[in-house]
PDB file of C-alpha atoms in Angstrom:
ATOM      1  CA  UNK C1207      44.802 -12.325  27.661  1.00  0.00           C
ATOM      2  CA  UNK C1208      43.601 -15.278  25.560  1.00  0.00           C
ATOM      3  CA  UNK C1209      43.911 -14.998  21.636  1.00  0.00           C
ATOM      4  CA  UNK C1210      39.994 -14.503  20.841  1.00  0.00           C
ATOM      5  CA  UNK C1211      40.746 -15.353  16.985  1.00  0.00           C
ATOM      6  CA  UNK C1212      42.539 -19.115  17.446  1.00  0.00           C
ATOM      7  CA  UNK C1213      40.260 -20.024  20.530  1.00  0.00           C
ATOM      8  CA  UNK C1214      37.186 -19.309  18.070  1.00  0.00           C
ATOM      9  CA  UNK C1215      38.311 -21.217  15.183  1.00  0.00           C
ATOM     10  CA  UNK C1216      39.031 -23.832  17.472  1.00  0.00           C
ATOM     11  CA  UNK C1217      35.720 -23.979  18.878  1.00  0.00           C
ATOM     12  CA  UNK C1218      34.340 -23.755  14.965  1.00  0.00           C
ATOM     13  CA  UNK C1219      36.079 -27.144  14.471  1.00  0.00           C
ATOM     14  CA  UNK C1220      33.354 -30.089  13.616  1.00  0.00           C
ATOM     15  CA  UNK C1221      36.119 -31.918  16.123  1.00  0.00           C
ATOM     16  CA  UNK C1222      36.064 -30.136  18.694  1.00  0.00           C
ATOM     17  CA  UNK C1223      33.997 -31.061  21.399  1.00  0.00           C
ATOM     18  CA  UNK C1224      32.492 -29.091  24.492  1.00  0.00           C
ATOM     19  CA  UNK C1225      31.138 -30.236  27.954  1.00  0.00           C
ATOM     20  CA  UNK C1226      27.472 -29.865  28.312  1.00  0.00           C
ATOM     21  CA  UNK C1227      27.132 -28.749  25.250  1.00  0.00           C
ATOM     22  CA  UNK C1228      25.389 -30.171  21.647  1.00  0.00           C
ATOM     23  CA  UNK C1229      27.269 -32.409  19.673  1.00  0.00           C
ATOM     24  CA  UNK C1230      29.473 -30.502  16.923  1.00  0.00           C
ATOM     25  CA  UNK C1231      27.419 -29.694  13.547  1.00  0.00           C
ATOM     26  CA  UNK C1232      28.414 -31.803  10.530  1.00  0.00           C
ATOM     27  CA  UNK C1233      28.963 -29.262   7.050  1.00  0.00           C
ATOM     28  CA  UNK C1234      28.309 -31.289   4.543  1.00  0.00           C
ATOM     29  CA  UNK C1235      28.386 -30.179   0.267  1.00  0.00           C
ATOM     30  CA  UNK C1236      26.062 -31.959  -1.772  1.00  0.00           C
ATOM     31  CA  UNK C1237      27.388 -34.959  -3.707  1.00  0.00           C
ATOM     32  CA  UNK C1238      24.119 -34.399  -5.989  1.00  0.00           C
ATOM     33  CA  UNK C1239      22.466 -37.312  -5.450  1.00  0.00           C
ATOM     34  CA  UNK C1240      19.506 -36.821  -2.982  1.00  0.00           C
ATOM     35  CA  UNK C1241      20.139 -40.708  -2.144  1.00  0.00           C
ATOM     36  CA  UNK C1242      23.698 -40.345  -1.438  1.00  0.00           C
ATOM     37  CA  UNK C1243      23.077 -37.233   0.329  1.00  0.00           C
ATOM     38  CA  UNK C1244      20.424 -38.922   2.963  1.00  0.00           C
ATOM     39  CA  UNK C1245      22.884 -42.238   3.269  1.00  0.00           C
ATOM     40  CA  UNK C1246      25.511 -39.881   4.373  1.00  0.00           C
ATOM     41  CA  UNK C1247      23.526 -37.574   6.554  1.00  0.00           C
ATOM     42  CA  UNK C1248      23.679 -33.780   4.175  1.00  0.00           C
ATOM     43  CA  UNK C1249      26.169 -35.061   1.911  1.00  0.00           C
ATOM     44  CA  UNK C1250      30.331 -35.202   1.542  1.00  0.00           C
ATOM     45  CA  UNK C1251      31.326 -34.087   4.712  1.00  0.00           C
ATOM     46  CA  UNK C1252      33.534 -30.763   4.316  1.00  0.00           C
ATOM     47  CA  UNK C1253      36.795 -30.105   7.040  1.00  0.00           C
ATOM     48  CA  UNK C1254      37.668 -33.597   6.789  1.00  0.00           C
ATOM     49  CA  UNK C1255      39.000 -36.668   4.835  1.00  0.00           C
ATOM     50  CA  UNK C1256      36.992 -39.052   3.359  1.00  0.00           C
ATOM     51  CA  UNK C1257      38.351 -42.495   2.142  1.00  0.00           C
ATOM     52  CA  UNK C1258      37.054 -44.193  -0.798  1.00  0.00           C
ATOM     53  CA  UNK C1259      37.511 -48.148  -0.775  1.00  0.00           C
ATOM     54  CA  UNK C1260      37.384 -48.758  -4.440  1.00  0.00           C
ATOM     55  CA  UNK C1261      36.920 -52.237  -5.983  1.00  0.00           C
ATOM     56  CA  UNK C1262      39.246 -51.465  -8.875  1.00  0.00           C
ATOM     57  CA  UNK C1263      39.910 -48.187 -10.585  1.00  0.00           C
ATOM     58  CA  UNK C1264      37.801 -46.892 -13.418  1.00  0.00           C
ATOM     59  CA  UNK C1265      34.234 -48.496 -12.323  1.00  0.00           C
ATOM     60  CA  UNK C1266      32.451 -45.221 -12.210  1.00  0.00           C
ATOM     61  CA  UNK C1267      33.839 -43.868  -8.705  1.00  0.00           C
ATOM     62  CA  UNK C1268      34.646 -40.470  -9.851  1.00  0.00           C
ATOM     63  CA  UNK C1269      31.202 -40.238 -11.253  1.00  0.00           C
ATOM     64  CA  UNK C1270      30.308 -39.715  -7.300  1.00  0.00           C
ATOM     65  CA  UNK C1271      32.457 -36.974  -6.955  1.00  0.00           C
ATOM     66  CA  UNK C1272      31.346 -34.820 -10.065  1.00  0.00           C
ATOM     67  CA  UNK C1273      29.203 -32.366  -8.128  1.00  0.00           C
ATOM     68  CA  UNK C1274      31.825 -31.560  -6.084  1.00  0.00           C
ATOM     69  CA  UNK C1275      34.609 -30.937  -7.921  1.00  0.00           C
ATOM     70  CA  UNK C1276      32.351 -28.822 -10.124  1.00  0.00           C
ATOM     71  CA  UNK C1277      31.038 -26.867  -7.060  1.00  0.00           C
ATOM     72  CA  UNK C1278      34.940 -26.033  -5.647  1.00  0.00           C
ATOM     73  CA  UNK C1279      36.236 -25.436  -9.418  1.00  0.00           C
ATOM     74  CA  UNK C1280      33.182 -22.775  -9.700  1.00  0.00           C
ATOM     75  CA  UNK C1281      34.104 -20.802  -6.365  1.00  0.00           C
ATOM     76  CA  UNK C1282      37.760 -20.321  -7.790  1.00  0.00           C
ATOM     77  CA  UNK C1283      39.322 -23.719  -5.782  1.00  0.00           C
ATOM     78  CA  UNK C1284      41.759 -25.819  -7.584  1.00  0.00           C
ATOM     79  CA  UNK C1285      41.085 -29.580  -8.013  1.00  0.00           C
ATOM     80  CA  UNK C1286      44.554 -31.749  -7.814  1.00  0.00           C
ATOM     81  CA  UNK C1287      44.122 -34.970  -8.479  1.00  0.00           C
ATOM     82  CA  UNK C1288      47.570 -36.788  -7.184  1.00  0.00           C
ATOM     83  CA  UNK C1289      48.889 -40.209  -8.402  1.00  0.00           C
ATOM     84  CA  UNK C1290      45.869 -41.513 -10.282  1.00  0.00           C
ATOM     85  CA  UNK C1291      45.879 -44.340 -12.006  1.00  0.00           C
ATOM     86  CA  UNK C1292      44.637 -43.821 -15.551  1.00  0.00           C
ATOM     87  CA  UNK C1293      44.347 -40.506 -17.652  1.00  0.00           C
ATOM     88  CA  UNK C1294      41.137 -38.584 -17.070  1.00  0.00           C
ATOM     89  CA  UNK C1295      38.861 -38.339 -19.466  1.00  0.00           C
ATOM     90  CA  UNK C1296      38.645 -34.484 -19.752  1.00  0.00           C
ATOM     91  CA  UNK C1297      35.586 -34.334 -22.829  1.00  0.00           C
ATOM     92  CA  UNK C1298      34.012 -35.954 -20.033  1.00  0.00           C
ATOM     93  CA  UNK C1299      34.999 -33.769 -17.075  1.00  0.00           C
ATOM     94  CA  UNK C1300      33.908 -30.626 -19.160  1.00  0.00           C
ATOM     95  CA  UNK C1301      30.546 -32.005 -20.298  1.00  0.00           C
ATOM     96  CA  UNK C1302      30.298 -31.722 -16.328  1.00  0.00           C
ATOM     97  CA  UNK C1303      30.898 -28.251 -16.110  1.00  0.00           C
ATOM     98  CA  UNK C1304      33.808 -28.538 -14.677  1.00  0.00           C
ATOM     99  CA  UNK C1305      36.402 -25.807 -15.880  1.00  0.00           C
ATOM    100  CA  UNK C1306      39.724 -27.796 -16.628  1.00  0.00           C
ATOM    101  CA  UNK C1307      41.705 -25.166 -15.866  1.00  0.00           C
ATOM    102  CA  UNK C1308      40.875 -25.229 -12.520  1.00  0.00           C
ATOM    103  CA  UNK C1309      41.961 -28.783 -12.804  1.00  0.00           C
ATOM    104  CA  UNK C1310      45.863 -30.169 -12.573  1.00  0.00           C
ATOM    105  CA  UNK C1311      47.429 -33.633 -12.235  1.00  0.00           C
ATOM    106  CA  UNK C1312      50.503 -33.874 -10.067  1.00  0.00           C
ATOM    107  CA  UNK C1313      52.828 -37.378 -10.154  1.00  0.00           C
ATOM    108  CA  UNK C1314      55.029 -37.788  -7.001  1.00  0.00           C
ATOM    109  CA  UNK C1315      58.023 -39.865  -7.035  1.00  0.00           C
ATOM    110  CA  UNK C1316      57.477 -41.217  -3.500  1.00  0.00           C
ATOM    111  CA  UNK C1317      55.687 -41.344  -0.450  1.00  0.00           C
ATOM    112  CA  UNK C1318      57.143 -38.760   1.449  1.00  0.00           C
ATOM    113  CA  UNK C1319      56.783 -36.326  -1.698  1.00  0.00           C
ATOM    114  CA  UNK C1320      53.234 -38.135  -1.966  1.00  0.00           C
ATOM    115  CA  UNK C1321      52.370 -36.809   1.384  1.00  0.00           C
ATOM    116  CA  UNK C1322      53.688 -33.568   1.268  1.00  0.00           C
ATOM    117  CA  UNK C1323      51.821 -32.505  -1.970  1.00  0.00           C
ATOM    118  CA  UNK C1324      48.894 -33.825  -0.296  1.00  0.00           C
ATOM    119  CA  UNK C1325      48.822 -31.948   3.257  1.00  0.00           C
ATOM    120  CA  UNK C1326      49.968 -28.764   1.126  1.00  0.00           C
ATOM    121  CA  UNK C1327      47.174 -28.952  -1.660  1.00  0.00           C
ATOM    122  CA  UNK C1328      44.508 -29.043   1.657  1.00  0.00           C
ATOM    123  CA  UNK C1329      46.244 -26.341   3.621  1.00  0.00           C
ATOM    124  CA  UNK C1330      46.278 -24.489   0.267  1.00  0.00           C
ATOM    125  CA  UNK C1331      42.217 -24.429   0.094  1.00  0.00           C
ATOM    126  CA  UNK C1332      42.414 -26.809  -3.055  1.00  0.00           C
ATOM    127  CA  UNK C1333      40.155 -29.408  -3.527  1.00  0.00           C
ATOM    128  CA  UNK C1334      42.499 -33.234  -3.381  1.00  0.00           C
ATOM    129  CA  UNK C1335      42.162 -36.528  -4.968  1.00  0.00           C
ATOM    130  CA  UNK C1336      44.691 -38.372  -3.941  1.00  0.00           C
ATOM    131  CA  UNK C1337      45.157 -41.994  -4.633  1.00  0.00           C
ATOM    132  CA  UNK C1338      47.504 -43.770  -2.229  1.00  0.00           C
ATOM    133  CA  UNK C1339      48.016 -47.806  -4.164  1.00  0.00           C
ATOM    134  CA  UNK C1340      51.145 -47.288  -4.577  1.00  0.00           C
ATOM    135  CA  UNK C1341      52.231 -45.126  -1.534  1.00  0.00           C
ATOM    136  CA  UNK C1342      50.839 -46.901   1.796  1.00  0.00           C
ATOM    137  CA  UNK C1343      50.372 -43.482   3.791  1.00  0.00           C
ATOM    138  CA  UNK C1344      50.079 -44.899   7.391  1.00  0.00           C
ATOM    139  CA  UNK C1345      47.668 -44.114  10.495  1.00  0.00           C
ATOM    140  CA  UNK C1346      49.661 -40.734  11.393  1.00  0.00           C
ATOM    141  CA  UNK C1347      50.088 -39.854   7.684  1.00  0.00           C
ATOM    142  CA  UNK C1348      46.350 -40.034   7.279  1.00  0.00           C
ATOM    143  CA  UNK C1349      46.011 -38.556  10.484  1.00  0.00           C
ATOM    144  CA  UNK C1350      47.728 -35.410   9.373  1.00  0.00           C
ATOM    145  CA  UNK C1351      45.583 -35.430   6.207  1.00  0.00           C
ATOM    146  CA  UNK C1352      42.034 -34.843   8.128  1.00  0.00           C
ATOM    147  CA  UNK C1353      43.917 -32.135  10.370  1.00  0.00           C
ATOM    148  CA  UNK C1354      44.899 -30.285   7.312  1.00  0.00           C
ATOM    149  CA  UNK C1355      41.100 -31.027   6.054  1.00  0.00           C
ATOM    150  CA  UNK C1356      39.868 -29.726   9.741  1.00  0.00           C
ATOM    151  CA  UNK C1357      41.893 -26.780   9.567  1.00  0.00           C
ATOM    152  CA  UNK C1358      41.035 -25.627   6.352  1.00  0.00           C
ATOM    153  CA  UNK C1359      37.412 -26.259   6.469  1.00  0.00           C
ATOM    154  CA  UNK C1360      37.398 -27.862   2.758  1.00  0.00           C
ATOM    155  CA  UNK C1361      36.992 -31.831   2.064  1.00  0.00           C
ATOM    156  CA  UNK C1362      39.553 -34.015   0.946  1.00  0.00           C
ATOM    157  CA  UNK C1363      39.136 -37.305  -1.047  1.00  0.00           C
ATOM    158  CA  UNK C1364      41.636 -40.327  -0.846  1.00  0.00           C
ATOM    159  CA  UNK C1365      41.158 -43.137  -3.467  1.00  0.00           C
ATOM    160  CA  UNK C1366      42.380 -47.045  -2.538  1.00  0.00           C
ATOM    161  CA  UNK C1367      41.499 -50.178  -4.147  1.00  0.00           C
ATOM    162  CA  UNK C1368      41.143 -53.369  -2.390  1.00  0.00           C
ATOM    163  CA  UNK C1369      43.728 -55.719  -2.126  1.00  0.00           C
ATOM    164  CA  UNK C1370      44.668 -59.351  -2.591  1.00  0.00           C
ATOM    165  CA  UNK C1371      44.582 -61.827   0.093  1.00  0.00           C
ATOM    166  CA  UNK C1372      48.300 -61.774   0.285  1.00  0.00           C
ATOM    167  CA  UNK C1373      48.390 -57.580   0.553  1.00  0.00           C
ATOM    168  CA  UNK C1374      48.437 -58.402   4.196  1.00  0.00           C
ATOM    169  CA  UNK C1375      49.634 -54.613   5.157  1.00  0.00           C
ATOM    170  CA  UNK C1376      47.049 -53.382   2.471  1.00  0.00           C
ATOM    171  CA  UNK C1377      44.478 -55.668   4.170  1.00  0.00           C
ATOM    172  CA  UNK C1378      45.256 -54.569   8.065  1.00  0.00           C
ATOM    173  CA  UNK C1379      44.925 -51.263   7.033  1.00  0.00           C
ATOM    174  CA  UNK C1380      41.684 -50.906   5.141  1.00  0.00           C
ATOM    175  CA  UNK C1381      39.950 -53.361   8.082  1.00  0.00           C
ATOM    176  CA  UNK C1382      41.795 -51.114  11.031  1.00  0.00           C
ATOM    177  CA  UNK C1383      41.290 -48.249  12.519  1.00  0.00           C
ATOM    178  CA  UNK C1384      41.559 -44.288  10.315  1.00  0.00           C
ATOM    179  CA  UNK C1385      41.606 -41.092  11.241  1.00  0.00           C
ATOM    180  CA  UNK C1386      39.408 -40.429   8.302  1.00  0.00           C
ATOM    181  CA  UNK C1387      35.545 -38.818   9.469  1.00  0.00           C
ATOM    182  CA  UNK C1388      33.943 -41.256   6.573  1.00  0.00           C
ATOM    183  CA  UNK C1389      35.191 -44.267   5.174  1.00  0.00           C
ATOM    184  CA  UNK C1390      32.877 -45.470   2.217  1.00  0.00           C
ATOM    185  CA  UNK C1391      33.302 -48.843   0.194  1.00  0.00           C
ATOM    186  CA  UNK C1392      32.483 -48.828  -3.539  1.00  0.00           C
ATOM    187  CA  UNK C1393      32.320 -51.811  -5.845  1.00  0.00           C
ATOM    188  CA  UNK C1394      30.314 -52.360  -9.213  1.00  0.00           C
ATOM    189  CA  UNK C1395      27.157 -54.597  -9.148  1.00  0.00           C
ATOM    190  CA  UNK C1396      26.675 -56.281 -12.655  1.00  0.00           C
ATOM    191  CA  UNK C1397      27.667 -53.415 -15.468  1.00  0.00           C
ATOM    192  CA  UNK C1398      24.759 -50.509 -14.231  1.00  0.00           C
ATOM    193  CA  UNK C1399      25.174 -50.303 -11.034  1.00  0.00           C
ATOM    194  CA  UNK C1400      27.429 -49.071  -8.054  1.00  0.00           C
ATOM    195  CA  UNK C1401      27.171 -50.350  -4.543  1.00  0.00           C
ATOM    196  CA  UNK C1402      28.445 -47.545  -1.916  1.00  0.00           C
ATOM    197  CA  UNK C1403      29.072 -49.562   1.562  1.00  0.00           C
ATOM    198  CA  UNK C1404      29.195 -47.123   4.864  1.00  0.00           C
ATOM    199  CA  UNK C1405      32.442 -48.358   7.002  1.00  0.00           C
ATOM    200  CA  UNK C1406      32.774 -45.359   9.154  1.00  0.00           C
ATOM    201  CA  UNK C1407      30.825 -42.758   9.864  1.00  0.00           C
ATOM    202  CA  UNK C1408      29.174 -41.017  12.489  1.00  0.00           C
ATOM    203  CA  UNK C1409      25.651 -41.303  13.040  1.00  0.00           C
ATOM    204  CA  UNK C1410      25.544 -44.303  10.039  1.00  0.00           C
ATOM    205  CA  UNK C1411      25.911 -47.720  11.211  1.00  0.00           C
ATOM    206  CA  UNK C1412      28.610 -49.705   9.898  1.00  0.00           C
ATOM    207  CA  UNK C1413      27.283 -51.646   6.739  1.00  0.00           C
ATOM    208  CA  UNK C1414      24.483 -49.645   5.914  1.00  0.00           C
ATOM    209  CA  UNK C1415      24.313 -49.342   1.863  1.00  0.00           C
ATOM    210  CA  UNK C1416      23.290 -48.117  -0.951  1.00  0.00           C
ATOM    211  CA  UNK C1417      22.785 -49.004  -4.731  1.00  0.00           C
ATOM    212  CA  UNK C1418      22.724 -45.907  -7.395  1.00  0.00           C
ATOM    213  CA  UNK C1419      22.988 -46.378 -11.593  1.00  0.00           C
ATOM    214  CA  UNK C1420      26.310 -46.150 -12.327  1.00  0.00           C
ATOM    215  CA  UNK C1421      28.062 -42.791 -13.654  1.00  0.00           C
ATOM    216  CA  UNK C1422      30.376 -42.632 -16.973  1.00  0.00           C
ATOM    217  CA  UNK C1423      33.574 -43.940 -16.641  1.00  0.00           C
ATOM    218  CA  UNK C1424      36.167 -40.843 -16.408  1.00  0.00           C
ATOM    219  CA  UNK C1425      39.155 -42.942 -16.874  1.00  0.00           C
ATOM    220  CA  UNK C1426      40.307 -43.858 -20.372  1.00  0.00           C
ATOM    221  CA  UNK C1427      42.775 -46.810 -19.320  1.00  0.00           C
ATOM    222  CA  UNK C1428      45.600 -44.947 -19.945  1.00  0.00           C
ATOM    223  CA  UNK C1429      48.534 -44.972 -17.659  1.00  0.00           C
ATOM    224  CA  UNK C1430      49.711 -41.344 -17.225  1.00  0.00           C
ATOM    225  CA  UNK C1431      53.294 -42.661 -17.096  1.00  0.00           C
ATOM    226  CA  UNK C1432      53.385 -43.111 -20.587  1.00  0.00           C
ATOM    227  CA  UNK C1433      52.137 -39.676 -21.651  1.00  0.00           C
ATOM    228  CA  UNK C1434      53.645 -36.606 -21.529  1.00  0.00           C
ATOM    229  CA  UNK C1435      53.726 -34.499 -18.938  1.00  0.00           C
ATOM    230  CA  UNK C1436      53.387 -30.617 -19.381  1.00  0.00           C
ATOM    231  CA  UNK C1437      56.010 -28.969 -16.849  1.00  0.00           C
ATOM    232  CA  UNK C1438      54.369 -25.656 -17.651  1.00  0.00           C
ATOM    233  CA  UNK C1439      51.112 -24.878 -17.908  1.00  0.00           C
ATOM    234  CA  UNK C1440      49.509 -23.695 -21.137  1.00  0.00           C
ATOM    235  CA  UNK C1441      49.440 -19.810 -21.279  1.00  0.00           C
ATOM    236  CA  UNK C1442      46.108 -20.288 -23.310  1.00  0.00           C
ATOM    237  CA  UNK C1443      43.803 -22.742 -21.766  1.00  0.00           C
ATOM    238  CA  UNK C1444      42.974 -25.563 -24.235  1.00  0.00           C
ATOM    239  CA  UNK C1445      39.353 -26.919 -23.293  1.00  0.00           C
ATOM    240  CA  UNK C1446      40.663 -30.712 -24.085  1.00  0.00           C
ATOM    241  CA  UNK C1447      43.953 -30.134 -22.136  1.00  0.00           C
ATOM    242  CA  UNK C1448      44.048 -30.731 -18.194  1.00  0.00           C
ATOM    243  CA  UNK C1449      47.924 -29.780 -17.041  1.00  0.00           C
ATOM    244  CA  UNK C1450      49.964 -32.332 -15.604  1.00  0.00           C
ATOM    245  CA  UNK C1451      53.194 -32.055 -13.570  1.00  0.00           C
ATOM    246  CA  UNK C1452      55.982 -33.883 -12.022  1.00  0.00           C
ATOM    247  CA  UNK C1453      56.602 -32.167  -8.704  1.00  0.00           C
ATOM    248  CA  UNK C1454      60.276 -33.564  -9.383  1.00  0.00           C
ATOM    249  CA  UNK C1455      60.160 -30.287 -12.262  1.00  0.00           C
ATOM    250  CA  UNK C1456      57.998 -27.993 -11.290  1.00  0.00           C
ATOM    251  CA  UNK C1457      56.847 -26.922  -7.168  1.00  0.00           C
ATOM    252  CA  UNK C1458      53.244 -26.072  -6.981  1.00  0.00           C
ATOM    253  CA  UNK C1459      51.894 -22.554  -6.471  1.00  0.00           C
ATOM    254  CA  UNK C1460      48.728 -21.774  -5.044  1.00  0.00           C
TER     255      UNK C1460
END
């Protein structure tokens, strides 16, 4: 007898397709932004990975995500934010309504750890932000990111910033193919603006864009490997405090 339960969430899968049958529905949360929303037909799309193309870090990217993060902190999800660059700026994140306890910074040591903190934080129903500069997760790496993100029916974000000429394995892989369902470029126009570039998604044409007022900056320029790093987190939450980790100390627990 077939297993009713797996064939069902199977067929619940935005990737899965059937013969004569309607093209998958999209789920989609609201980034907040009705603009943004129509560009990207409802919104971030949820059960998969989406790839931000950033011109540099700390030009008012996170900004986009705000919303979101807000939305998943609210419903009880955790929001780990893995490898980035500079210190968020929590006043900021809280003036958001975003509860920073919901919120915790992990630093991996290398890819393989990088990875593995990733695919378990989306497994784990928490919300990821993930920047991958330094790491260089390949196609199949990716490709088991968005089947975590499929499986567990929440979105995932992954943060990269474009490369130098020379970057030549940076460069093949941000023009190639991804596993990723949408693949958006962001870069700063002048110091008010933010220009969000489609490169893959379905339904959008390639190139299509989009120019929105930029958001705060939530990134003092800070590198968070020269702060401290609380191993344990704070048995009294501290509304100025986000926790931080090396997964080196300290495993996570969901």
């Amino acid at each position: 007898m077939p297993n009713t339960e797996i064939i069902t969430k199977l067929l619940a899968r935005h990737d899965t397709w059937r013969g004569q049958s309607q093209k998958p529905t999209q789920h989609n949360v609201s980034s907040g932004n009705d603009q943004i929303d129509l560009l990207l037909k409802g919104g971030w799309p949820t059960a998969a990975l989406t790839e931000l193309l950033v011109q540099r870090p700390g030009i008012g990217e996170l900004s986009l995500l705000l919303p979101a993060i807000r939305d998943y902190c609210q419903n009880n999800h955790l929001s780990v934010w893995l490898d980035p660059p500079y210190q968020p700026y929590a006043p900021a994140l809280a003036a958001a309504g975003i509860a920073l306890q919901k919120v915790l910074i992990v630093q991996s040591k290398n890819p393989r750890e990088w990875l593995w903190v990733a695919e378990q934080c989306i497994r784990n129903n928490a919300l990821l932000l993930a920047w991958s500069d330094n790491k260089m997760p390949s196609y199949s790496d990716l490709r088991k990111l968005q089947l975590a993100a499929a499986d567990s029916g929440h979105a995932a974000f992954l943060f990269s910033t474009n490369k130098e000429p020379w970057h030549k394995e940076a460069n093949k892989q941000q023009s190639g193919s991804s596993p990723a369902t949408l693949r958006l470029e962001v870069d700063s126009v002048g110091e008010k603006n933010l220009r969000l570039s489609v490169r893959k998604l379905r339904g959008v044409a390639p190139g299509e864009q989009l120019l929105i007022p930029r958001g705060k900056d939530l990134s003092s320029q800070t590198s968070l490997a020269k702060l401290p790093v609380n191993s344990i987190h704070p048995a009294i939450p501290i509304s100025t405090d986000i926790p931080r980790i090396k997964t080196s100390e300290q495993r996570l627990n969901f």
